[in-house]
XYZ file of C-alpha atoms in Angstrom:
516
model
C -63.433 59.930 -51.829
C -63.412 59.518 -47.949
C -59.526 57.850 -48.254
C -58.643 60.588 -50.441
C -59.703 63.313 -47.950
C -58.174 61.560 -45.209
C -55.032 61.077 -46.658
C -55.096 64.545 -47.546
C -55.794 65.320 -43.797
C -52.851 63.220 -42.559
C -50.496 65.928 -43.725
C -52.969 68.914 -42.194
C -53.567 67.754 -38.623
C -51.064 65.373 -36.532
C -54.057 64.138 -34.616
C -55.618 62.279 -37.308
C -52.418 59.788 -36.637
C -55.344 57.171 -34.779
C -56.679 56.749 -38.307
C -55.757 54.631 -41.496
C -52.115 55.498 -42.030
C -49.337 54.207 -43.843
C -49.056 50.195 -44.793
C -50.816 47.339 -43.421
C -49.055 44.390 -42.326
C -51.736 41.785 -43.924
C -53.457 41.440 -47.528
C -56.917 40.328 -48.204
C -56.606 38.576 -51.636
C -58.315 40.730 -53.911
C -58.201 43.972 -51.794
C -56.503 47.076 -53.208
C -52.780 47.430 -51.558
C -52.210 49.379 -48.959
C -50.720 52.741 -48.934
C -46.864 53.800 -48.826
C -45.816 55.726 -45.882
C -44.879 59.489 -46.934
C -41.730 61.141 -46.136
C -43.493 62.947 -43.427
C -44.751 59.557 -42.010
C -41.383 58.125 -41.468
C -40.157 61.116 -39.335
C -42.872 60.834 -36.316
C -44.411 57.660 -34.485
C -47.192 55.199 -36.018
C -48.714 52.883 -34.233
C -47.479 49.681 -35.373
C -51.256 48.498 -34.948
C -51.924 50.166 -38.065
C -48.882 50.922 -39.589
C -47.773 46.812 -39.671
C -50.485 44.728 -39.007
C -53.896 45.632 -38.930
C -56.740 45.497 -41.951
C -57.341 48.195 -44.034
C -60.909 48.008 -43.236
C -60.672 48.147 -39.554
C -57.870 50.722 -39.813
C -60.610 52.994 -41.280
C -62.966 51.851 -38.604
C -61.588 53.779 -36.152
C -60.246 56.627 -38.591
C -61.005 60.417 -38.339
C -62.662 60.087 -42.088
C -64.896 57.517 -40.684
C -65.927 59.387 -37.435
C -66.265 63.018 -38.682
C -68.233 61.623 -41.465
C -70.508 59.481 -39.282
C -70.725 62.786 -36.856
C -72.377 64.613 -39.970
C -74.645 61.519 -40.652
C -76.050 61.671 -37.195
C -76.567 65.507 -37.735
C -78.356 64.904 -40.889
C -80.721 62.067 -38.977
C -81.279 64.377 -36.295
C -82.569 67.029 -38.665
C -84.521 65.021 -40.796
C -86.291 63.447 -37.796
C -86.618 66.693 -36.186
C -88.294 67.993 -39.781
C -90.604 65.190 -39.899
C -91.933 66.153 -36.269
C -93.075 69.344 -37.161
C -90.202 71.817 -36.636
C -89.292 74.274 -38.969
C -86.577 73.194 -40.935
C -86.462 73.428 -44.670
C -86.222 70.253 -47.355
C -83.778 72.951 -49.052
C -81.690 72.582 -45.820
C -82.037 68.839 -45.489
C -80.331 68.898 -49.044
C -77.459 71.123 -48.376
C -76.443 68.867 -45.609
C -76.449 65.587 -47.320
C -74.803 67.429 -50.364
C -72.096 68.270 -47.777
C -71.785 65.209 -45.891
C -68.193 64.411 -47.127
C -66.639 67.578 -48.318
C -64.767 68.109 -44.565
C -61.911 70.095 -44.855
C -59.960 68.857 -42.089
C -57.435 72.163 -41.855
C -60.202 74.605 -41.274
C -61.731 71.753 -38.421
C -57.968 71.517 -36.805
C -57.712 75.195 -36.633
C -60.807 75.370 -34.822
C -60.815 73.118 -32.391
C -57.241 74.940 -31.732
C -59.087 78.110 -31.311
C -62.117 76.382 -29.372
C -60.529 73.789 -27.758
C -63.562 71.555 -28.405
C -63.880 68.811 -31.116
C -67.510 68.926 -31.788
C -67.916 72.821 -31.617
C -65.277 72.525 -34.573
C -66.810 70.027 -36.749
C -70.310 72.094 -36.018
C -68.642 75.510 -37.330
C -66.858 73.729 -40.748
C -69.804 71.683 -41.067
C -71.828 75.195 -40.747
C -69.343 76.852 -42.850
C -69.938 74.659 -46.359
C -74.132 74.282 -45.393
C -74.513 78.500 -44.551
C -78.357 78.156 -45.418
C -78.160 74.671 -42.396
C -76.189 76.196 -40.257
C -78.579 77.309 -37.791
C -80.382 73.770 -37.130
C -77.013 72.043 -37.154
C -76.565 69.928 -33.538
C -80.314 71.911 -32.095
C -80.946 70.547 -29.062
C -77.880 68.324 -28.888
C -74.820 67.700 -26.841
C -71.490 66.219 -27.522
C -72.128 62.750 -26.262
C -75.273 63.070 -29.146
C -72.645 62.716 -31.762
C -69.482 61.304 -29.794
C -71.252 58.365 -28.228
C -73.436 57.544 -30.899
C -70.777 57.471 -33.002
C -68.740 54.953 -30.686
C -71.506 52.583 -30.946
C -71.457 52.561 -34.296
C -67.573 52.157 -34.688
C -68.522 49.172 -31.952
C -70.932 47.509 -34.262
C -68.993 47.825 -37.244
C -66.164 46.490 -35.832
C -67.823 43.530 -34.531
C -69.257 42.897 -38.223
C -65.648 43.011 -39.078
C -64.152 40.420 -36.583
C -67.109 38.024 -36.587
C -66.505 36.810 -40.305
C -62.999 36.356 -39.627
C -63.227 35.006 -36.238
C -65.533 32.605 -38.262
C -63.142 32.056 -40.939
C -60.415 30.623 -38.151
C -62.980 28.690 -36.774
C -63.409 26.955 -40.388
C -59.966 26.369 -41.178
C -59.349 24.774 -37.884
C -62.724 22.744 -38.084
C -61.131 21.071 -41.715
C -57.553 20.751 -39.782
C -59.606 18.793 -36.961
C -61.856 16.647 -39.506
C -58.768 15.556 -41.428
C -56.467 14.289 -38.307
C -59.418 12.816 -36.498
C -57.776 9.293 -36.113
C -54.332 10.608 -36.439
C -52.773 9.247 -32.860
C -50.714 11.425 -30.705
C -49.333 11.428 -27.425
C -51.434 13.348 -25.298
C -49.292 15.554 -22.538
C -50.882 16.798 -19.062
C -48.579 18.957 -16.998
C -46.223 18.684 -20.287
C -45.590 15.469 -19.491
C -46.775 12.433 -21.674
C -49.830 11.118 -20.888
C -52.968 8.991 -22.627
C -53.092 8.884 -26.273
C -55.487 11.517 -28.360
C -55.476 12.220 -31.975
C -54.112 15.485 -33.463
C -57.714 16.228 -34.419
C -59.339 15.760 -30.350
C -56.753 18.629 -29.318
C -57.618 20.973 -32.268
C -60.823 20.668 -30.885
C -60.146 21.781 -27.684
C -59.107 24.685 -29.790
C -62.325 25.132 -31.505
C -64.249 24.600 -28.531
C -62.852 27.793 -26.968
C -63.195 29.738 -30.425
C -66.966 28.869 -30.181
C -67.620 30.344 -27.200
C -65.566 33.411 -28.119
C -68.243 33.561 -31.420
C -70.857 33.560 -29.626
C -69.833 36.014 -27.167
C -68.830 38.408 -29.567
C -72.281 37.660 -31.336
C -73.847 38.510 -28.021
C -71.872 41.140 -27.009
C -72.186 43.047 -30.658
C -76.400 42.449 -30.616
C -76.629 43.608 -27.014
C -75.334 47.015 -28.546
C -77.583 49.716 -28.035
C -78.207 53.415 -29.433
C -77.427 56.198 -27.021
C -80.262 57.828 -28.756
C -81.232 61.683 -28.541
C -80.973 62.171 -24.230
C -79.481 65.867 -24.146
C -77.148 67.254 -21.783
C -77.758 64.423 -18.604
C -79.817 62.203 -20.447
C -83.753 63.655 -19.274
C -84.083 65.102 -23.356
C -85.146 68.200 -21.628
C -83.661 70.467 -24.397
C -86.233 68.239 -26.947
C -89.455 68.919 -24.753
C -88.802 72.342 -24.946
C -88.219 72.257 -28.267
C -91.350 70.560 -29.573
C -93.423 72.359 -26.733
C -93.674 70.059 -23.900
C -94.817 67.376 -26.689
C -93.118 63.554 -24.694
C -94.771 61.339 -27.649
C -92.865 63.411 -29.924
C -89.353 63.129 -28.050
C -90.077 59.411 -27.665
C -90.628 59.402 -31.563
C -87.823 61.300 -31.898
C -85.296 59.005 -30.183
C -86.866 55.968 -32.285
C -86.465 58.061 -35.818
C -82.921 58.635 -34.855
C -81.979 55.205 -33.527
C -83.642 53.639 -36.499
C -81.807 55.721 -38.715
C -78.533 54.637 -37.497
C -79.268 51.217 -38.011
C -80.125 50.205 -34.570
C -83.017 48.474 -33.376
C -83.164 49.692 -29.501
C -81.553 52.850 -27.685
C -80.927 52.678 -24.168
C -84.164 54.443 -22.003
C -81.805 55.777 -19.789
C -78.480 57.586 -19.927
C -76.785 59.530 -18.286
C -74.705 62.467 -20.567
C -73.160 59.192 -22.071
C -74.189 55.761 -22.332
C -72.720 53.479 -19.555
C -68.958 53.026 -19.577
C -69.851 49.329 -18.602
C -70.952 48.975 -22.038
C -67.640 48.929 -22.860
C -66.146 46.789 -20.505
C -68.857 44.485 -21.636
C -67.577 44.621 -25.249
C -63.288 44.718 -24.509
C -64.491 41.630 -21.964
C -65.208 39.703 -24.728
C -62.361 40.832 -26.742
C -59.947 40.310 -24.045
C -61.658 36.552 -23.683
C -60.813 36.131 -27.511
C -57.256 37.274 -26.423
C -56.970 34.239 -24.142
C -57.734 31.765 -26.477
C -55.762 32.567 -29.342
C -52.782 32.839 -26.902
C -53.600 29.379 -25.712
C -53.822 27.928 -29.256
C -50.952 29.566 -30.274
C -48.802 28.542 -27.067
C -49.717 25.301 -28.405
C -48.577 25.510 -31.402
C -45.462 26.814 -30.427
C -44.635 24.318 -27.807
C -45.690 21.389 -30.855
C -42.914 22.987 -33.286
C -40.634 22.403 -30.291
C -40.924 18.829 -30.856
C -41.526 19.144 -34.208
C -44.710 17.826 -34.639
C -46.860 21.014 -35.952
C -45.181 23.483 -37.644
C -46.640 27.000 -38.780
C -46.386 28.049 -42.244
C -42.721 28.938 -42.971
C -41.627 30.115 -46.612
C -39.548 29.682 -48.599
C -37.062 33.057 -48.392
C -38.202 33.510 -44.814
C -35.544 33.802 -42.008
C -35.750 32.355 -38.652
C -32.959 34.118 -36.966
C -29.464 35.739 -38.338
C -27.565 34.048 -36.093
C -28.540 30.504 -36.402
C -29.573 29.913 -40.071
C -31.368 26.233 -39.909
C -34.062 27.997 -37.278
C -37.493 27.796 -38.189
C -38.834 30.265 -35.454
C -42.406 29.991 -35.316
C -43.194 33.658 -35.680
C -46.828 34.201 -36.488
C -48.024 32.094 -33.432
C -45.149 34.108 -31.351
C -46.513 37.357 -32.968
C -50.151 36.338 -31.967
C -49.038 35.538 -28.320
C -47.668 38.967 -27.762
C -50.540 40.792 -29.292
C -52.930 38.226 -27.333
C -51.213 39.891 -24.320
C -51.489 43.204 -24.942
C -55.247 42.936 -26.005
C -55.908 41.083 -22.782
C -54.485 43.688 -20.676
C -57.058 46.490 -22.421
C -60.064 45.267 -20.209
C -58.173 47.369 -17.111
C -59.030 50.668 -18.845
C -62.740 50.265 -18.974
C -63.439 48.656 -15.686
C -61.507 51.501 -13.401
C -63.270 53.903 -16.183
C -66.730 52.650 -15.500
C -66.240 52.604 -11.653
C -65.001 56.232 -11.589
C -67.699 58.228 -13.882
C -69.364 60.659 -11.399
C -72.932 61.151 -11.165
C -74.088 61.990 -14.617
C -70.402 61.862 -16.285
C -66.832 63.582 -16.505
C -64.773 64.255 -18.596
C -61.394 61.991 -17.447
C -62.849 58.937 -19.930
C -62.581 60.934 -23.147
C -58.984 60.779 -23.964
C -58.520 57.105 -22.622
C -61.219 55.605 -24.932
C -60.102 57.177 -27.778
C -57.143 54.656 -27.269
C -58.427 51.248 -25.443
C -61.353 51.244 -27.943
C -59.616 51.538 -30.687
C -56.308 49.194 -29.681
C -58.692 46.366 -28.741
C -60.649 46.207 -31.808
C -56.995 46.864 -34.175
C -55.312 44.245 -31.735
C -58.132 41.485 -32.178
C -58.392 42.149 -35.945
C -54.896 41.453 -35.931
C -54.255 38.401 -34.487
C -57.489 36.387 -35.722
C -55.906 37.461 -39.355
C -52.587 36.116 -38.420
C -54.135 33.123 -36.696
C -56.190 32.141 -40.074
C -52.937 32.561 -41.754
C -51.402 30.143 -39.236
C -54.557 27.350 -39.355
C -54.444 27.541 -43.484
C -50.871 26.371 -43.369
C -50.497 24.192 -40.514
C -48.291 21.225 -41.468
C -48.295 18.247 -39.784
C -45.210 15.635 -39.244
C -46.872 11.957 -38.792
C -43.662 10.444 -38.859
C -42.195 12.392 -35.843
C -45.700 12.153 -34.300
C -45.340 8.500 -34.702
C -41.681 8.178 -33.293
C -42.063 9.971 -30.139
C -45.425 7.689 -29.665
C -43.405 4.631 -30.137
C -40.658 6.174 -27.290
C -43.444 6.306 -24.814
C -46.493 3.355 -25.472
C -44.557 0.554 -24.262
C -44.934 2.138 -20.607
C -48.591 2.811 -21.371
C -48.843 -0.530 -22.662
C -48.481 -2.632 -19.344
C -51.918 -2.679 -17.984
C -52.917 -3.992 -21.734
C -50.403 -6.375 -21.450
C -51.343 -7.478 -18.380
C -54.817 -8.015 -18.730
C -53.894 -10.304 -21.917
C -51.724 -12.611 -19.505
C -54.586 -12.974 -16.651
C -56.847 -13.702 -19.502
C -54.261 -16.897 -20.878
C -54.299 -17.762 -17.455
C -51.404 -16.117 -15.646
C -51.485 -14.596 -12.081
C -51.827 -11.000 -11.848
C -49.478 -9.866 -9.208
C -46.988 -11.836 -10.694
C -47.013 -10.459 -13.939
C -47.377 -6.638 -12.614
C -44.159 -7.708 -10.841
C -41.921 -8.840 -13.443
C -42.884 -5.413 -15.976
C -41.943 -3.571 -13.011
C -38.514 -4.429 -12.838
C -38.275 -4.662 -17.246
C -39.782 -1.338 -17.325
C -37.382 0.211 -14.465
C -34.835 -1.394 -16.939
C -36.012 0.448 -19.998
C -35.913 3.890 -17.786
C -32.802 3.327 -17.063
C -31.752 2.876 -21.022
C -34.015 6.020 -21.467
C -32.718 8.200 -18.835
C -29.250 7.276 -18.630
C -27.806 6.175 -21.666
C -29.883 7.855 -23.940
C -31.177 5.151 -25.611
C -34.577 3.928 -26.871
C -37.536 2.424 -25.207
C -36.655 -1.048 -25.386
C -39.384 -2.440 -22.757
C -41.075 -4.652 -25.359
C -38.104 -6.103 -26.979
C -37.441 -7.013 -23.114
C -41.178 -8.433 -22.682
C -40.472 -10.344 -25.959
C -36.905 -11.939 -24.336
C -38.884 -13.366 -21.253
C -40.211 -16.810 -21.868
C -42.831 -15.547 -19.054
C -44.382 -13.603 -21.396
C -44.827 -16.199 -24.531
C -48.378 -16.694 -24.249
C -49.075 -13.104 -25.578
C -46.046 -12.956 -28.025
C -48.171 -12.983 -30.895
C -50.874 -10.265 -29.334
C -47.822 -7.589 -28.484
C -48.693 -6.143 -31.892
C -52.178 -5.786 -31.841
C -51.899 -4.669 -28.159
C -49.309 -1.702 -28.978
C -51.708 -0.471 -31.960
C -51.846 3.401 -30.975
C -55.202 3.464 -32.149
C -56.162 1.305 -29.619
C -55.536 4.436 -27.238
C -57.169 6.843 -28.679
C -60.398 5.754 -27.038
C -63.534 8.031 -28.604
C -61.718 10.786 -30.231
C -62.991 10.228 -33.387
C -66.022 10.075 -33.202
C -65.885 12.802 -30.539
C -64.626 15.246 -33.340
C -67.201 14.339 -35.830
C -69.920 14.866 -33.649
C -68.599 17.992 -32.156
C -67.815 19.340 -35.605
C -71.528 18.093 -37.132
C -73.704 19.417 -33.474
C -72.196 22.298 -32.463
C -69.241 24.056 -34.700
C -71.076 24.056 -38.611
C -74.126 25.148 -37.189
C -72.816 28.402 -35.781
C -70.220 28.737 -39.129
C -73.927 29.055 -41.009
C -74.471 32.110 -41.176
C -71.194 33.444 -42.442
C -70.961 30.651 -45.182
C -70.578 33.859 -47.579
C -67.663 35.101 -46.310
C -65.820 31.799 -46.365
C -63.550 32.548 -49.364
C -60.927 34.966 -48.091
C -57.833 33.939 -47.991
C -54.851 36.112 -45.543
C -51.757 36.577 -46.817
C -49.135 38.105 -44.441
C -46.472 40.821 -45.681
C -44.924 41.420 -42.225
């Protein structure tokens, strides 16, 4: 019913355009499809946020259905708290505004907020306009921020419980892509430049690591959430004493009843008219965090389907460029990297908000935080949906891995090989001397003439060098590089990443599908 009414409203008020419109760029198996754009959608701007990529459900997290409706909720808990402290207000009232909760006609709110020029004053007057026998305890004792920044918190919460699973979900998919390519060798690269063996399944946990600490800072960051609670116009809830007589223990109880009804288990003691604006840099800090790491990872990825190592999934019909038909452009990680940007940039809008609220509040955060809130939240849901597409489908090339391994262990080789010749009884500096000048040789065959890495088919010329002939093998084993990556990933994976996957084993079974 909600959906219905706000697709209805779409067409009645051009600033329900934040909320769920038109399609969404990814499908949950098993979710209903998302809706068409209408003829009159096509003629004026969407945000791609919604209108490509984001969820259905966290499209309708931040919709006008969603907030209006949760603005009437927090009327009703206000009235039924106030009711069950003694004032006078009816159970035949109580029942006319839960009957009412979602019949919001959205023209008659537009039009009065045009005539009013203020949002909550509207939604008080249609509320009050179905509920006639309710309308005079509607919002008593209340200000804006009662229903405004309660409601944000809410939206905040939800939309937490709505990344967590999924940040979660990546988290999985990745931890399975690091168990199975624990021992698979791979030349490890510092300043992009080859270095020390690891396996493909050691760097995926560098991923994870990261990803970790972004669940439990979203965990954190989502239970830290408080109520605003009932605080009146500056936050002293001196429009509540008066109105149960100079009674505190009933304000207190008041401000619990509320908060409890909302589904929260503490409100802040103190507020100002609003709750802190560094609650939300608190909450787009972690975000933007989240918006590092994926960009990282996805870097990563990127720079691996360069050499053609990793490669994202690519399907079967899909085009990598309509120029250069062979290109298999690795768009989802590109697609995360860009949104990753934008989402980190977000934090700027709630730190120079919280630093210029004065005294008790203004006004200048309102219109800003209907968009940074929002965006953040649509962003993140975004890419950790494109990113478990990307970690369900991650293909793996051993063969190339294996090639570009064999280009560059010979060099890494030497000390090995040098050891082995001290221990059959040959001089060190000697033998340090002579793969100097084979492996200068091999450069040269690199560098120059393109060639392979012919260093050990050098070392295998030199009668200098027949003691160890029959050891080269065994001394060139990759895996003999790799030091304790293995076991490093199994005991990472078994210590620190299934223990925090625990508690969303439920939500384990969605698959993402992308359509854009």
């Amino acid at each position: 019913m909600l959906e219905l009414a706000f697709a209805a409203s779409q067409s009645l008020n051009m600033d329900t355009c934040s909320g769920l419109s038109g399609e969404s760029g990814l499908r949950v198996t098993g979710s209903v499809s998302p809706l068409t754009p209408g003829p009159e959608e096509v003629l004026r701007y969407r945000s791609p946020l919604v209108s490509r990529y984001a969820s259905r459900e966290m499209a309708f997290n931040f919709s006008d259905s969603k907030k209006f409706l949760t603005w009437r909720r927090l009327w009703l808990y206000l009235a039924q708290a106030q009711r069950s402290l003694g004032l006078p207000i009816t159970e035949e009232q109580i029942q006319e505004l839960e009957a009412n909760l979602e019949n919001i006609d959205f023209r008659m709110a537009a039009e009065e907020e045009k005539r009013l020029r203020h949002d909550v004053m509207a939604h008080v007057h249609t509320f009050a306009h179905c509920c006639p026998k309710a309308a005079s305890i509607i919002h008593l004792g209340a200000t804006s921020c009662y229903v405004g920044d309660n409601t944000d918190l809410i939206v905040l919460r939800d939309g937490f419980d709505l990344l967590l699973p999924k940040l979660a979900r990546v988290i999985s998919r990745l931890a399975d892509f690091a168990e199975r390519y624990a021992e698979l060798p791979t030349l490890g690269f510092t300043h992009y430049q080859p270095a020390q063996l690891t396996t493909v399944g050691k760097r995926s946990c560098l991923w994870l690591q990261d990803l970790c600490m972004d669940l439990h800072n979203l965990e954190r960051a989502r239970n830290d959430l408080r109520f605003r609670g009932v605080k009146g116009t500056t936050g002293t809830q001196a429009s509540f004493l008066q109105l149960f007589d100079g009674d505190h223990e009933k304000v207190e109880e008041l401000d619990r009843l509320v908060t409890s009804m909302a589904g929260f288990k503490r409100a802040y003691i103190v507020t100002g008219q609003t709750y802190s604006r560094k609650v939300d840099v608190e909450v787009l800090s972690v975000l933007a965090s989240l918006g590092a790491t994926v960009h990282k990872i996805c870097t990563d990825i990127r720079l691996l389907a360069n050499l053609k190592e990793i490669e994202e999934p690519f399907e079967k019909d899909q085009i990598g460029s309509s120029a250069m038909p062979y290109k298999r452009n690795p768009m989802r990680s590109e697609r995360c990297c860009s949104l990753a940007r934008h989402l980190m940039t977000l934090i700027m809008n709630p730190l120079q908000t919280a630093s210029v609220q004065w005294l008790e509040r203004t006004l200048d955060d309102s219109a800003n935080r209907r968009v940074c809130l929002a965006e953040a939240f649509l962003t993140a849901d975004i890419v950790l949906s494109t990113l478990q597409n990307i970690s369900e489908g991650l293909v793996v090339y051993p063969k190339v891995i294996e090639r570009r391994i064999r280009q560059e262990l010979p060099f890494m080789a030497t000390e090995n090989i040098i050891m082995a010749m001290v221990k059959t009884g040959g001089n060190r500096q000697d033998c340090h001397e002579r793969i100097r000048v084979l492996s200068q040789q091999a450069a040269a065959v690199v560098k120059q003439e393109g060639g392979d890495n012919d260093l050990i088919s050098r070392i295998r010329a030199d009668p200098y060098f027949n003691p160890i002939h029959s050891q080269l093998d065994q001394l060139l084993d990759p895996k003999s590089f790799i030091g304790r990556a293995p076991q490093q990933v199994r005991r990472f994976l078994k210590e620190e990443v299934l223990p925090m996957l625990a508690p969303y084993h439920s939500k384990m079974d969605v698959k993402i599908e992308l359509e854009l």
